[in-house]
PDB file of C-alpha atoms in Angstrom:
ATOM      1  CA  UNK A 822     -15.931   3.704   5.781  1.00  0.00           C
ATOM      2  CA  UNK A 823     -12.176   3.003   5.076  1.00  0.00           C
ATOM      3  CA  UNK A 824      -9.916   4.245   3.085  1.00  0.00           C
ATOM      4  CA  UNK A 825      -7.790   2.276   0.680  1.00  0.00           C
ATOM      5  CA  UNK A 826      -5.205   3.896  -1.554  1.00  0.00           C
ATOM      6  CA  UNK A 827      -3.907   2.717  -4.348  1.00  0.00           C
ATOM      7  CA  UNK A 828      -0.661   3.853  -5.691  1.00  0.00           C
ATOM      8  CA  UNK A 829       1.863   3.169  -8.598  1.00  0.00           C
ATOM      9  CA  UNK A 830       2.537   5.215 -11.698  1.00  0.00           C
ATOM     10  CA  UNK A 831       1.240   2.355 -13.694  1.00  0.00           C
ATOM     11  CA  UNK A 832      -2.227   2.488 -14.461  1.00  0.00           C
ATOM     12  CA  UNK A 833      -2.485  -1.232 -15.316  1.00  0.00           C
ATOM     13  CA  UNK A 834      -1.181  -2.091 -11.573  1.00  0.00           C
ATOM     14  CA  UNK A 835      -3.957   0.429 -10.140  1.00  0.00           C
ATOM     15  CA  UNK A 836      -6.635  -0.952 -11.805  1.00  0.00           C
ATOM     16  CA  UNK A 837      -5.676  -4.398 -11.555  1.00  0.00           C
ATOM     17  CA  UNK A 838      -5.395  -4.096  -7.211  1.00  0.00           C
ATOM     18  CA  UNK A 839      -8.651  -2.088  -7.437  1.00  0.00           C
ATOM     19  CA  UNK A 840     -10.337  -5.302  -9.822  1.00  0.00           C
ATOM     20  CA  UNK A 841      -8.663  -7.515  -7.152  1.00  0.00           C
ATOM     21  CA  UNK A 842     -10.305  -5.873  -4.300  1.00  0.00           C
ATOM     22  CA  UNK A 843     -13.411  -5.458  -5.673  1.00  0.00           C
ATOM     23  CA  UNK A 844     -15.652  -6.851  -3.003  1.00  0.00           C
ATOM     24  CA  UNK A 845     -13.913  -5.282  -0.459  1.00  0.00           C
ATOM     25  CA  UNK A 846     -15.896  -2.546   1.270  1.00  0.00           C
ATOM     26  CA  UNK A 847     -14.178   0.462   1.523  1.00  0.00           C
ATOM     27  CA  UNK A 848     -13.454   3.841  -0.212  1.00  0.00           C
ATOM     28  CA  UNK A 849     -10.880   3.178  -2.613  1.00  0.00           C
ATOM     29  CA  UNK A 850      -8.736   6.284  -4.174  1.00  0.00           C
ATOM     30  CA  UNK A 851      -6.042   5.778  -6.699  1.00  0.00           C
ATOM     31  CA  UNK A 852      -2.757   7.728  -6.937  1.00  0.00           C
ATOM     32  CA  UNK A 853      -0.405   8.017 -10.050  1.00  0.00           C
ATOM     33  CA  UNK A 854       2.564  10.297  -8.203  1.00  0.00           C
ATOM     34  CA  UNK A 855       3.952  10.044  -5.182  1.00  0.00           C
ATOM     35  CA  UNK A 856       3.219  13.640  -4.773  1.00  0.00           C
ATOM     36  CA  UNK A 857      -0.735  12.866  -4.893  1.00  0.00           C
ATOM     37  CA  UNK A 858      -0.028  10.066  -2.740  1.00  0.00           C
ATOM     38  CA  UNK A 859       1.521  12.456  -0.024  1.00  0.00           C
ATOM     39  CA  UNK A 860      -1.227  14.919  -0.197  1.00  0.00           C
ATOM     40  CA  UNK A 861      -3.855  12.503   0.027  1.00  0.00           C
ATOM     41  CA  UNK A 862      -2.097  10.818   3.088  1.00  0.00           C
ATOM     42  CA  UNK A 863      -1.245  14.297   4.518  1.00  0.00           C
ATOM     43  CA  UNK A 864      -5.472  16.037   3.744  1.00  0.00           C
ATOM     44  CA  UNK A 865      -7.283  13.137   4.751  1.00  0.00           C
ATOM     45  CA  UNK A 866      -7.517   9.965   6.710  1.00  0.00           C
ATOM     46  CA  UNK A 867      -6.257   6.428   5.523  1.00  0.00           C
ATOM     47  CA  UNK A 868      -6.010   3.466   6.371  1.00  0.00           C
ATOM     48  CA  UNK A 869      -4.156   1.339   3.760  1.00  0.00           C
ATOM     49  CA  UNK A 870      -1.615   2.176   1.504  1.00  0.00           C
ATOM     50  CA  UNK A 871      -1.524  -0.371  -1.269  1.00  0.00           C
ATOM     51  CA  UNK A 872       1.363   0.327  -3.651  1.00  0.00           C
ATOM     52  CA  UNK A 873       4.641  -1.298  -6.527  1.00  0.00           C
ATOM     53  CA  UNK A 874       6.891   1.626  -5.511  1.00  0.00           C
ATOM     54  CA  UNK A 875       9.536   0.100  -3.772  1.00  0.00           C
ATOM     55  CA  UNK A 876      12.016   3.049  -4.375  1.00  0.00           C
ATOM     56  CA  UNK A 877       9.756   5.753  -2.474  1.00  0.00           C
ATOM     57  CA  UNK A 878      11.228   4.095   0.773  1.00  0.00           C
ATOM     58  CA  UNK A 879      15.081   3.030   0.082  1.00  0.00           C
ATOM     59  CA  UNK A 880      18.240   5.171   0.554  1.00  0.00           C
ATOM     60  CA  UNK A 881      17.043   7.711   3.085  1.00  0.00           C
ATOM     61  CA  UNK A 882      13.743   8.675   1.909  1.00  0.00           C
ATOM     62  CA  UNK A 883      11.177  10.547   3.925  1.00  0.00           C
ATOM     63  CA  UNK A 884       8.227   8.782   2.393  1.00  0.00           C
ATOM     64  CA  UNK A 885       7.384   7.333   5.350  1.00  0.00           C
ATOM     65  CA  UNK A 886       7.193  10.619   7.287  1.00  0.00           C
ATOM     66  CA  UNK A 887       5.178  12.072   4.513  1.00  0.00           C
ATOM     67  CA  UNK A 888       2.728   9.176   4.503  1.00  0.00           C
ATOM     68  CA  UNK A 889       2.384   8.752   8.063  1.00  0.00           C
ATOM     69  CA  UNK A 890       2.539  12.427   9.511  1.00  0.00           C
ATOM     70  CA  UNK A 891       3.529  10.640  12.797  1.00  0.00           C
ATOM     71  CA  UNK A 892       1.886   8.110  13.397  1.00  0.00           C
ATOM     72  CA  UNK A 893       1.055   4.563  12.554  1.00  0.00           C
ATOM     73  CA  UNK A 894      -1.765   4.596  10.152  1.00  0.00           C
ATOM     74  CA  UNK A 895      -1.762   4.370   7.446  1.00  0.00           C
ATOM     75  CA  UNK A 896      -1.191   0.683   7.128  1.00  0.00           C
ATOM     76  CA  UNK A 897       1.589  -0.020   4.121  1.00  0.00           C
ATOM     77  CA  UNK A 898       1.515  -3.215   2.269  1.00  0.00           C
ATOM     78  CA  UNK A 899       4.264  -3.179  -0.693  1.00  0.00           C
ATOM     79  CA  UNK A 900       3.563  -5.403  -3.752  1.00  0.00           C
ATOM     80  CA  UNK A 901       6.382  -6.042  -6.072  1.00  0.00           C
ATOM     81  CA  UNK A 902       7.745  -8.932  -7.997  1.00  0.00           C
ATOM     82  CA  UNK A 903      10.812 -11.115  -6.589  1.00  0.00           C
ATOM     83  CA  UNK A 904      13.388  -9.127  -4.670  1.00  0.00           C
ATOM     84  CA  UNK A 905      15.935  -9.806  -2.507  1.00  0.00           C
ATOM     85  CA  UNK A 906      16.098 -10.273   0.490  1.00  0.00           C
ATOM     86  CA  UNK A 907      18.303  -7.445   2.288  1.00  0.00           C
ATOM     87  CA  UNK A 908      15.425  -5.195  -0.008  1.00  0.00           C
ATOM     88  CA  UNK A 909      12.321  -6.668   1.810  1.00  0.00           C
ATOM     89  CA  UNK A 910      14.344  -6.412   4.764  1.00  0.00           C
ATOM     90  CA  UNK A 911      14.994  -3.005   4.481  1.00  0.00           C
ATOM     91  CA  UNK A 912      11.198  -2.178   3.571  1.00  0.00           C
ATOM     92  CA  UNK A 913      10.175  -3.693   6.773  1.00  0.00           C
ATOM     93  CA  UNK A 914      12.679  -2.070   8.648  1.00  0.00           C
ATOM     94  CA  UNK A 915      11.661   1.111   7.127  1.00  0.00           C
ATOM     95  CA  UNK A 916       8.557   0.691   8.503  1.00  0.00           C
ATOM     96  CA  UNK A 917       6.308  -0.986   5.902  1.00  0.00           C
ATOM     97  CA  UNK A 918       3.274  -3.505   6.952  1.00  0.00           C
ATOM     98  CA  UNK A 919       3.530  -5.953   4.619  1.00  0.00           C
ATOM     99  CA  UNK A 920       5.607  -7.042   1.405  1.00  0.00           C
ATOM    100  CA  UNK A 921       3.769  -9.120  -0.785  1.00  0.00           C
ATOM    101  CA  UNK A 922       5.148 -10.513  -3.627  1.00  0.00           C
ATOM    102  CA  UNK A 923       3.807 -10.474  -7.134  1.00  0.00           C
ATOM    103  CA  UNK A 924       2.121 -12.134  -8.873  1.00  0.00           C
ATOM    104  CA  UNK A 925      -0.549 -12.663  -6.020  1.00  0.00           C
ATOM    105  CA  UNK A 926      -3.400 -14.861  -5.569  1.00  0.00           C
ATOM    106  CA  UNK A 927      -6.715 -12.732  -5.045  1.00  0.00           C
ATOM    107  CA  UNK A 928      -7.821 -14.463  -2.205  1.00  0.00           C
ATOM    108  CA  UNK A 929      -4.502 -13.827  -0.767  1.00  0.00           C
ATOM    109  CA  UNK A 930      -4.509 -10.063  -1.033  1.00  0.00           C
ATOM    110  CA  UNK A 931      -8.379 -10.000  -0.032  1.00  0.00           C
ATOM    111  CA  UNK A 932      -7.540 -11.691   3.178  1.00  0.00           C
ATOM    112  CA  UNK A 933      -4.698  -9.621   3.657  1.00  0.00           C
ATOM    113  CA  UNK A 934      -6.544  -6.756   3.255  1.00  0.00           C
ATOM    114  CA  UNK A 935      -9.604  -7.802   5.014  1.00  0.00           C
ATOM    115  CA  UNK A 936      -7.433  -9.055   8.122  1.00  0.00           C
ATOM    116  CA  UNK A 937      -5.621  -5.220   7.962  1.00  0.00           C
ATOM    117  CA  UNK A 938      -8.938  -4.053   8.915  1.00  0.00           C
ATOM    118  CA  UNK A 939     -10.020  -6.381  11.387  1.00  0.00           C
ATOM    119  CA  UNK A 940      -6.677  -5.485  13.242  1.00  0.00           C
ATOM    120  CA  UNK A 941      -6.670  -1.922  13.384  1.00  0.00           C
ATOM    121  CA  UNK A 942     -10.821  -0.960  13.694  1.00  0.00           C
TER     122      UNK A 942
END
């Protein structure tokens, strides 16, 4: 089964993704820190990292290193409302999958997610 993580440090965002995702069918786990994030990335294997925290990859970061160990899983789709656009470009440069921006339709981020998984099996 896959494995879906689901970070922010705001517990509404986490459960509202997970509510969102609901009849998706795979292992979700949800991470408050971005030190639980990094230990679940770095202990076990993932395939999509679902997460608000734009800052964990801007000036210099090693987020992705610590996420990725590597290689190119997990997957790393960045929600987050309007931002500009040297930001997203700078996410994507950084290496993330995906930047979708808030607020999002459901079916949206199901198919997103869904089409992640078709794409990397």
């Amino acid at each position: 089964m896959r494995k879906v993580v689901i970070h922010s440090p705001r517990a509404e965002f986490r459960a509202l993704i997970r509510g969102l995702l609901l009849n998706v069918h795979a292992f979700f786990v949800t991470s408050a820190t971005r030190e639980e994030l990094f230990r679940i990335c770095q202990t076990s294997k993932c395939d999509l990292v679902l997460t608000d925290d734009v800052r964990m990859f801007m000036n210099g970061s090693d987020a992705m290193a610590q996420i990725r160990q590597g290689g190119i899983m997990p997957q790393i789709f960045v929600l987050s409302h309007d931002l500009s656009e040297d930001t997203v470009t700078a996410l994507l440069e950084e290496g993330v999958n995906q930047f979708i921006t808030m607020p999002v339709a459901p079916e949206r981020l199901r198919c997103k997610v869904s089409t992640q998984y078709r794409e990397f099996v």
